[in-house]
mmCIF file of C-alpha atoms and ligand atoms in Angstrom:
data_model
loop_
_atom_site.group_PDB
_atom_site.id
_atom_site.type_symbol
_atom_site.label_atom_id
_atom_site.label_comp_id
_atom_site.label_asym_id
_atom_site.label_seq_id
_atom_site.Cartn_x
_atom_site.Cartn_y
_atom_site.Cartn_z
ATOM 1 C CA UNK A 1 -8.942 -9.546 17.286
ATOM 2 C CA UNK A 2 -8.734 -6.029 15.762
ATOM 3 C CA UNK A 3 -12.591 -5.115 13.605
ATOM 4 C CA UNK A 4 -11.513 -2.446 11.706
ATOM 5 C CA UNK A 5 -8.803 -3.415 9.499
ATOM 6 C CA UNK A 6 -7.884 0.001 7.058
ATOM 7 C CA UNK A 7 -4.897 -1.286 4.908
ATOM 8 C CA UNK A 8 -5.866 -4.060 2.069
ATOM 9 C CA UNK A 9 -5.889 -4.194 -1.504
ATOM 10 C CA UNK A 10 -7.880 -5.119 -4.272
ATOM 11 C CA UNK A 11 -7.361 -6.842 -8.033
ATOM 12 C CA UNK A 12 -7.287 -2.753 -8.447
ATOM 13 C CA UNK A 13 -4.076 -3.239 -7.170
ATOM 14 C CA UNK A 14 -1.560 -6.272 -6.147
ATOM 15 C CA UNK A 15 -3.874 -7.970 -3.918
ATOM 16 C CA UNK A 16 -5.638 -11.256 -5.566
ATOM 17 C CA UNK A 17 -9.631 -10.975 -4.663
ATOM 18 C CA UNK A 18 -12.409 -8.815 -6.498
ATOM 19 C CA UNK A 19 -13.096 -6.138 -3.707
ATOM 20 C CA UNK A 20 -16.353 -8.720 -3.899
ATOM 21 C CA UNK A 21 -14.408 -11.442 -2.469
ATOM 22 C CA UNK A 22 -12.420 -8.840 -0.077
ATOM 23 C CA UNK A 23 -15.295 -7.658 1.468
ATOM 24 C CA UNK A 24 -17.157 -11.583 1.739
ATOM 25 C CA UNK A 25 -13.504 -12.063 3.349
ATOM 26 C CA UNK A 26 -13.674 -9.543 5.796
ATOM 27 C CA UNK A 27 -17.242 -10.297 7.279
ATOM 28 C CA UNK A 28 -16.012 -13.706 7.440
ATOM 29 C CA UNK A 29 -13.278 -12.796 9.150
ATOM 30 C CA UNK A 30 -15.091 -11.060 11.546
ATOM 31 C CA UNK A 31 -13.813 -7.399 10.471
ATOM 32 C CA UNK A 32 -16.955 -4.703 10.618
ATOM 33 C CA UNK A 33 -15.235 -1.422 9.007
ATOM 34 C CA UNK A 34 -12.704 -2.367 6.656
ATOM 35 C CA UNK A 35 -10.888 0.550 4.390
ATOM 36 C CA UNK A 36 -10.390 -1.260 0.727
ATOM 37 C CA UNK A 37 -6.856 0.774 0.084
ATOM 38 C CA UNK A 38 -5.363 -0.172 -2.850
ATOM 39 C CA UNK A 39 -2.135 1.305 -5.077
ATOM 40 C CA UNK A 40 -2.729 4.824 -6.116
ATOM 41 C CA UNK A 41 -6.755 3.936 -6.984
ATOM 42 C CA UNK A 42 -10.409 4.230 -6.315
ATOM 43 C CA UNK A 43 -11.113 2.397 -8.925
ATOM 44 C CA UNK A 44 -12.249 -0.700 -6.730
ATOM 45 C CA UNK A 45 -13.971 1.473 -4.340
ATOM 46 C CA UNK A 46 -17.474 1.080 -5.882
ATOM 47 C CA UNK A 47 -17.954 -2.280 -6.287
ATOM 48 C CA UNK A 48 -15.956 -2.496 -2.862
ATOM 49 C CA UNK A 49 -19.290 -0.560 -1.454
ATOM 50 C CA UNK A 50 -22.317 -2.297 -2.606
ATOM 51 C CA UNK A 51 -20.146 -5.480 -1.549
ATOM 52 C CA UNK A 52 -19.959 -4.399 1.693
ATOM 53 C CA UNK A 53 -23.509 -3.662 2.328
ATOM 54 C CA UNK A 54 -24.791 -7.366 1.003
ATOM 55 C CA UNK A 55 -21.561 -9.258 3.305
ATOM 56 C CA UNK A 56 -23.212 -6.537 6.005
ATOM 57 C CA UNK A 57 -19.988 -4.678 6.693
ATOM 58 C CA UNK A 58 -18.902 -1.202 6.741
ATOM 59 C CA UNK A 59 -16.480 0.550 3.386
ATOM 60 C CA UNK A 60 -14.280 2.725 4.472
ATOM 61 C CA UNK A 61 -13.044 4.696 0.867
ATOM 62 C CA UNK A 62 -9.544 4.577 0.756
ATOM 63 C CA UNK A 63 -6.821 4.356 -0.951
ATOM 64 C CA UNK A 64 -2.749 4.017 -0.929
ATOM 65 C CA UNK A 65 -0.443 6.676 -3.061
ATOM 66 C CA UNK A 66 2.768 6.286 -3.321
ATOM 67 C CA UNK A 67 4.658 8.983 -2.601
ATOM 68 C CA UNK A 68 8.553 11.054 -2.805
ATOM 69 C CA UNK A 69 10.607 11.956 0.154
ATOM 70 C CA UNK A 70 14.052 13.292 -0.306
ATOM 71 C CA UNK A 71 14.376 10.454 -3.177
ATOM 72 C CA UNK A 72 12.725 8.144 -0.299
ATOM 73 C CA UNK A 73 9.207 6.283 -1.580
ATOM 74 C CA UNK A 74 6.712 6.545 0.562
ATOM 75 C CA UNK A 75 3.171 4.767 1.014
ATOM 76 C CA UNK A 76 0.413 7.256 2.568
ATOM 77 C CA UNK A 77 -2.762 5.670 2.858
ATOM 78 C CA UNK A 78 -5.771 7.932 2.728
ATOM 79 C CA UNK A 79 -9.044 7.150 4.890
ATOM 80 C CA UNK A 80 -12.375 8.261 4.545
ATOM 81 C CA UNK A 81 -12.008 9.603 1.058
ATOM 82 C CA UNK A 82 -14.092 10.899 -1.124
ATOM 83 C CA UNK A 83 -12.884 8.657 -4.141
ATOM 84 C CA UNK A 84 -14.731 11.362 -6.815
ATOM 85 C CA UNK A 85 -12.621 14.619 -6.072
ATOM 86 C CA UNK A 86 -11.779 16.145 -9.188
ATOM 87 C CA UNK A 87 -7.806 16.690 -7.731
ATOM 88 C CA UNK A 88 -7.297 13.451 -6.038
ATOM 89 C CA UNK A 89 -8.978 11.610 -9.034
ATOM 90 C CA UNK A 90 -6.386 13.632 -11.603
ATOM 91 C CA UNK A 91 -3.473 12.783 -9.455
ATOM 92 C CA UNK A 92 -3.955 9.373 -9.871
ATOM 93 C CA UNK A 93 -4.877 9.281 -13.269
ATOM 94 C CA UNK A 94 -1.263 10.395 -13.718
ATOM 95 C CA UNK A 95 0.422 8.093 -11.263
ATOM 96 C CA UNK A 96 -1.562 5.111 -13.037
ATOM 97 C CA UNK A 97 -0.489 5.683 -16.600
ATOM 98 C CA UNK A 98 3.447 6.350 -14.945
ATOM 99 C CA UNK A 99 2.914 2.671 -13.461
ATOM 100 C CA UNK A 100 1.695 1.645 -17.012
ATOM 101 C CA UNK A 101 4.997 3.544 -18.590
ATOM 102 C CA UNK A 102 6.912 1.578 -15.973
ATOM 103 C CA UNK A 103 5.690 -1.563 -16.206
ATOM 104 C CA UNK A 104 6.676 -2.013 -20.108
ATOM 105 C CA UNK A 105 9.783 -0.638 -19.253
ATOM 106 C CA UNK A 106 9.600 -3.163 -16.172
ATOM 107 C CA UNK A 107 8.932 -6.161 -18.802
ATOM 108 C CA UNK A 108 12.001 -4.854 -21.340
ATOM 109 C CA UNK A 109 14.110 -5.199 -18.969
ATOM 110 C CA UNK A 110 14.044 -8.129 -17.463
ATOM 111 C CA UNK A 111 14.040 -9.626 -20.806
ATOM 112 C CA UNK A 112 17.256 -7.642 -21.162
ATOM 113 C CA UNK A 113 18.703 -9.832 -18.291
ATOM 114 C CA UNK A 114 17.787 -13.291 -19.467
ATOM 115 C CA UNK A 115 14.656 -13.397 -17.448
ATOM 116 C CA UNK A 116 12.154 -14.325 -20.600
ATOM 117 C CA UNK A 117 9.334 -12.563 -21.081
ATOM 118 C CA UNK A 118 7.278 -11.668 -18.557
ATOM 119 C CA UNK A 119 4.989 -9.044 -20.199
ATOM 120 C CA UNK A 120 1.820 -11.551 -20.946
ATOM 121 C CA UNK A 121 1.729 -13.340 -17.379
ATOM 122 C CA UNK A 122 1.854 -10.251 -15.600
ATOM 123 C CA UNK A 123 -0.678 -8.300 -17.656
ATOM 124 C CA UNK A 124 -2.650 -10.518 -17.630
ATOM 125 C CA UNK A 125 -2.507 -11.031 -14.075
ATOM 126 C CA UNK A 126 -2.858 -6.728 -14.015
ATOM 127 C CA UNK A 127 -7.103 -8.146 -15.553
ATOM 128 C CA UNK A 128 -5.831 -7.281 -18.315
ATOM 129 C CA UNK A 129 -4.575 -3.364 -17.433
ATOM 130 C CA UNK A 130 -1.101 -2.419 -17.705
ATOM 131 C CA UNK A 131 -2.048 0.543 -15.400
ATOM 132 C CA UNK A 132 -2.403 -1.212 -12.737
ATOM 133 C CA UNK A 133 0.351 -3.554 -12.680
ATOM 134 C CA UNK A 134 2.721 -3.383 -10.080
ATOM 135 C CA UNK A 135 5.956 -4.787 -8.893
ATOM 136 C CA UNK A 136 4.212 -7.991 -6.811
ATOM 137 C CA UNK A 137 3.013 -8.496 -10.069
ATOM 138 C CA UNK A 138 6.484 -9.097 -11.421
ATOM 139 C CA UNK A 139 7.831 -11.098 -9.123
ATOM 140 C CA UNK A 140 5.254 -13.697 -9.541
ATOM 141 C CA UNK A 141 6.033 -13.559 -12.961
ATOM 142 C CA UNK A 142 9.229 -14.353 -12.248
ATOM 143 C CA UNK A 143 8.407 -16.930 -9.518
ATOM 144 C CA UNK A 144 5.918 -18.782 -11.463
ATOM 145 C CA UNK A 145 9.145 -19.147 -14.648
ATOM 146 C CA UNK A 146 11.259 -20.580 -12.549
ATOM 147 C CA UNK A 147 13.200 -17.707 -12.386
ATOM 148 C CA UNK A 148 13.135 -17.415 -8.503
ATOM 149 C CA UNK A 149 12.369 -18.841 -5.273
ATOM 150 C CA UNK A 150 9.911 -17.069 -3.487
ATOM 151 C CA UNK A 151 8.412 -13.264 -3.974
ATOM 152 C CA UNK A 152 10.832 -11.927 -1.223
ATOM 153 C CA UNK A 153 14.269 -13.327 -3.182
ATOM 154 C CA UNK A 154 12.369 -11.447 -6.624
ATOM 155 C CA UNK A 155 12.445 -8.057 -4.230
ATOM 156 C CA UNK A 156 15.967 -8.705 -2.915
ATOM 157 C CA UNK A 157 17.542 -9.463 -6.827
ATOM 158 C CA UNK A 158 15.589 -7.967 -9.438
ATOM 159 C CA UNK A 159 12.860 -5.280 -8.309
ATOM 160 C CA UNK A 160 13.783 -3.601 -4.772
ATOM 161 C CA UNK A 161 15.186 -0.007 -4.552
ATOM 162 C CA UNK A 162 18.311 -0.236 -6.340
ATOM 163 C CA UNK A 163 18.469 -3.205 -8.170
ATOM 164 C CA UNK A 164 18.427 -4.086 -11.902
ATOM 165 C CA UNK A 165 15.103 -4.107 -12.530
ATOM 166 C CA UNK A 166 13.475 -0.935 -10.562
ATOM 167 C CA UNK A 167 12.741 1.259 -12.185
ATOM 168 C CA UNK A 168 11.904 4.645 -10.427
ATOM 169 C CA UNK A 169 8.589 6.153 -10.897
ATOM 170 C CA UNK A 170 8.401 10.122 -10.321
ATOM 171 C CA UNK A 171 5.571 9.103 -7.968
ATOM 172 C CA UNK A 172 3.898 12.788 -6.337
ATOM 173 C CA UNK A 173 5.793 14.312 -3.451
ATOM 174 C CA UNK A 174 4.749 13.952 0.104
ATOM 175 C CA UNK A 175 2.866 17.504 0.418
ATOM 176 C CA UNK A 176 0.860 16.895 -2.511
ATOM 177 C CA UNK A 177 0.032 13.176 -1.751
ATOM 178 C CA UNK A 178 -1.284 15.114 1.024
ATOM 179 C CA UNK A 179 -3.032 17.456 -0.371
ATOM 180 C CA UNK A 180 -4.792 15.504 -2.398
ATOM 181 C CA UNK A 181 -5.725 13.110 0.607
ATOM 182 C CA UNK A 182 -7.038 16.159 3.079
ATOM 183 C CA UNK A 183 -8.519 17.915 0.363
ATOM 184 C CA UNK A 184 -10.839 14.693 -0.871
ATOM 185 C CA UNK A 185 -11.691 14.661 2.687
ATOM 186 C CA UNK A 186 -10.100 12.163 3.442
ATOM 187 C CA UNK A 187 -7.190 11.728 6.439
ATOM 188 C CA UNK A 188 -4.184 10.833 5.688
ATOM 189 C CA UNK A 189 -1.794 8.195 7.302
ATOM 190 C CA UNK A 190 1.987 7.670 7.357
ATOM 191 C CA UNK A 191 1.922 3.727 6.330
ATOM 192 C CA UNK A 192 4.637 1.082 7.424
ATOM 193 C CA UNK A 193 6.654 3.162 9.204
ATOM 194 C CA UNK A 194 9.390 0.928 10.139
ATOM 195 C CA UNK A 195 9.272 -0.648 7.026
ATOM 196 C CA UNK A 196 11.207 2.278 5.242
ATOM 197 C CA UNK A 197 14.303 1.193 6.323
ATOM 198 C CA UNK A 198 15.831 4.586 7.749
ATOM 199 C CA UNK A 199 17.667 5.543 10.552
ATOM 200 C CA UNK A 200 15.289 6.471 14.185
ATOM 201 C CA UNK A 201 16.415 10.456 13.572
ATOM 202 C CA UNK A 202 15.269 10.280 9.942
ATOM 203 C CA UNK A 203 12.154 8.803 11.050
ATOM 204 C CA UNK A 204 11.484 11.276 13.709
ATOM 205 C CA UNK A 205 12.906 14.402 10.803
ATOM 206 C CA UNK A 206 9.365 12.417 8.249
ATOM 207 C CA UNK A 207 7.361 12.536 11.321
ATOM 208 C CA UNK A 208 7.563 15.969 11.976
ATOM 209 C CA UNK A 209 7.431 16.974 8.261
ATOM 210 C CA UNK A 210 4.653 14.485 7.869
ATOM 211 C CA UNK A 211 2.650 16.803 10.730
ATOM 212 C CA UNK A 212 4.125 20.179 8.835
ATOM 213 C CA UNK A 213 2.160 18.988 5.537
ATOM 214 C CA UNK A 214 -0.754 18.301 6.887
ATOM 215 C CA UNK A 215 -0.179 14.925 7.623
ATOM 216 C CA UNK A 216 -2.825 13.379 10.454
ATOM 217 C CA UNK A 217 -2.138 9.540 11.603
ATOM 218 C CA UNK A 218 0.735 7.338 11.445
ATOM 219 C CA UNK A 219 0.089 3.078 11.548
ATOM 220 C CA UNK A 220 0.461 1.938 14.415
ATOM 221 C CA UNK A 221 -0.496 -2.165 14.141
ATOM 222 C CA UNK A 222 0.477 -3.563 11.463
ATOM 223 C CA UNK A 223 0.769 -7.365 10.580
ATOM 224 C CA UNK A 224 4.049 -9.597 11.721
ATOM 225 C CA UNK A 225 5.411 -6.726 13.542
ATOM 226 C CA UNK A 226 7.328 -6.940 16.436
ATOM 227 C CA UNK A 227 5.613 -6.281 19.611
ATOM 228 C CA UNK A 228 8.405 -3.753 20.438
ATOM 229 C CA UNK A 229 7.828 -2.470 16.988
ATOM 230 C CA UNK A 230 4.452 -1.329 17.786
ATOM 231 C CA UNK A 231 4.860 -0.683 21.346
ATOM 232 C CA UNK A 232 8.019 2.287 19.931
ATOM 233 C CA UNK A 233 5.350 3.593 17.191
ATOM 234 C CA UNK A 234 2.935 4.441 19.931
ATOM 235 C CA UNK A 235 5.282 5.906 22.009
ATOM 236 C CA UNK A 236 6.020 8.035 18.226
ATOM 237 C CA UNK A 237 2.805 8.794 17.372
ATOM 238 C CA UNK A 238 1.722 9.932 20.862
ATOM 239 C CA UNK A 239 5.015 12.111 20.678
ATOM 240 C CA UNK A 240 4.109 13.403 17.497
ATOM 241 C CA UNK A 241 0.241 14.876 17.959
ATOM 242 C CA UNK A 242 -0.139 11.624 15.283
ATOM 243 C CA UNK A 243 -3.567 9.234 15.489
ATOM 244 C CA UNK A 244 -2.812 5.729 15.132
ATOM 245 C CA UNK A 245 -4.022 3.362 12.257
ATOM 246 C CA UNK A 246 -3.689 -0.577 11.917
ATOM 247 C CA UNK A 247 -4.381 -2.727 9.150
ATOM 248 C CA UNK A 248 -3.448 -6.205 7.916
ATOM 249 C CA UNK A 249 -2.019 -4.738 4.050
ATOM 250 C CA UNK A 250 -3.588 -7.901 2.707
ATOM 251 C CA UNK A 251 -3.236 -9.062 -0.255
ATOM 252 C CA UNK A 252 -4.124 -12.010 -0.848
ATOM 253 C CA UNK A 253 -3.011 -15.516 -1.163
ATOM 254 C CA UNK A 254 0.337 -14.691 -2.560
ATOM 255 C CA UNK A 255 1.265 -13.224 0.258
ATOM 256 C CA UNK A 256 0.084 -15.965 2.523
ATOM 257 C CA UNK A 257 1.705 -14.270 5.760
ATOM 258 C CA UNK A 258 -0.914 -11.890 6.060
ATOM 259 C CA UNK A 259 -3.827 -12.980 7.135
ATOM 260 C CA UNK A 260 -7.803 -10.396 6.658
ATOM 261 C CA UNK A 261 -7.923 -8.624 10.312
ATOM 262 C CA UNK A 262 -4.596 -9.898 11.785
ATOM 263 C CA UNK A 263 -2.996 -8.526 13.222
ATOM 264 C CA UNK A 264 -1.667 -6.604 16.756
ATOM 265 C CA UNK A 265 -3.832 -4.547 19.553
ATOM 266 C CA UNK A 266 -3.416 -0.571 18.795
ATOM 267 C CA UNK A 267 -1.549 -0.152 22.240
ATOM 268 C CA UNK A 268 -3.685 1.523 25.098
ATOM 269 C CA UNK A 269 -2.374 5.488 25.014
ATOM 270 C CA UNK A 270 -3.301 5.894 21.164
ATOM 271 C CA UNK A 271 -6.142 7.544 20.011
ATOM 272 C CA UNK A 272 -7.114 5.437 16.867
ATOM 273 C CA UNK A 273 -7.385 6.870 13.350
ATOM 274 C CA UNK A 274 -10.949 6.519 13.554
ATOM 275 C CA UNK A 275 -12.140 9.293 15.409
ATOM 276 C CA UNK A 276 -11.274 12.015 12.896
ATOM 277 C CA UNK A 277 -14.258 9.786 10.433
HETATM 278 P P1 AMP B 301 4.916 -1.108 -6.946
HETATM 279 O O1 AMP B 301 4.224 0.511 -6.253
HETATM 280 O O2 AMP B 301 4.582 -1.221 -8.048
HETATM 281 O O3 AMP B 301 6.395 -0.442 -6.433
HETATM 282 O O4 AMP B 301 4.737 -2.259 -5.781
HETATM 283 C C1 AMP B 301 4.903 -2.151 -4.119
HETATM 284 C C2 AMP B 301 5.281 -3.085 -3.390
HETATM 285 O O5 AMP B 301 5.540 -4.216 -4.276
HETATM 286 C C3 AMP B 301 4.070 -3.339 -2.000
HETATM 287 O O6 AMP B 301 3.185 -2.743 -1.915
HETATM 288 C C4 AMP B 301 5.040 -4.279 -1.711
HETATM 289 O O7 AMP B 301 3.373 -4.949 -1.911
HETATM 290 C C5 AMP B 301 5.896 -4.832 -2.925
HETATM 291 N N1 AMP B 301 7.001 -4.849 -2.649
HETATM 292 C C6 AMP B 301 7.607 -3.788 -1.748
HETATM 293 N N2 AMP B 301 8.879 -4.172 -1.385
HETATM 294 C C7 AMP B 301 9.018 -5.829 -1.177
HETATM 295 C C8 AMP B 301 9.592 -7.111 -0.515
HETATM 296 N N3 AMP B 301 11.078 -5.946 -0.208
HETATM 297 N N4 AMP B 301 9.278 -7.750 -0.129
HETATM 298 C C9 AMP B 301 8.325 -7.878 -0.480
HETATM 299 N N5 AMP B 301 7.126 -7.217 -1.614
HETATM 300 C C10 AMP B 301 7.629 -6.222 -1.928
HETATM 301 MN MN1 MN B 302 1.410 -3.955 -2.513
HETATM 302 MN MN1 MN B 303 2.151 -0.059 1.507
HETATM 303 MN MN1 MN B 304 -0.376 -1.371 0.879
#
């Protein structure tokens, strides 16, 4: 079982656990190095640092930045960042504000679609902070109100790209996201490359651009990925001179198919991203 989990969420974004509970669960699950990588937020890292020490594990400060490349929404994980870096903080402040505004717009859109009032529900799930609200919170609210049968249906019908309640945000562009991370002393990692619904040709193009922009790693071992896909990602990382990362993308009990610290081993021949820490 892997002992490094470099992709997880807390309730500072769309995870359900506090950073403290996340660190305690990590220790119980045998994770010895944990990266907290909340969406566009470093707010949970201070609490996570204290909790990691108490739980006897190492915390790798991280973030997962929403970024645009040629009209495609990408996620770029930053590992081993300095969360006090002013340029990174200012960038994330702007992203969080845009997230809060989108949440209000989405609640209105859902209501106009006849799906009821979701605002109080999503706000409560985001600990009362509108700037933390993500599409996962809306999916949970729709599920709680009986409007969908499961989270996936909420994305398929209403919240996914191109669906009626998907309100696009002008997220930061890919080169700038990489600059924020690398400028804060971190390693930029292309998150879950197999999940962007791109052709193999376009993905190869993206990996070239990612590297040219200063990106240094990509996720290879991610949860619930088929073994042949993991092998392909390992090959792509090696061909493009990228380090290989690994992580569960744990969110909590509302995504019960993901377990903290559980995902395939990194295939032989990959250079682990931790060599750059
Ligand atoms: P946001 O950053 O608010 O746009 O939300 C993105 C998050 O929504 C992702 O990190 C996932 O947790 C979740 N998500 C996005 N697409 C899907 C999908 N098709 N099915 C389930 N969850 C999804
Ligand atoms: Mn998420
Ligand atoms: Mn992601
Ligand atoms: Mn994630």
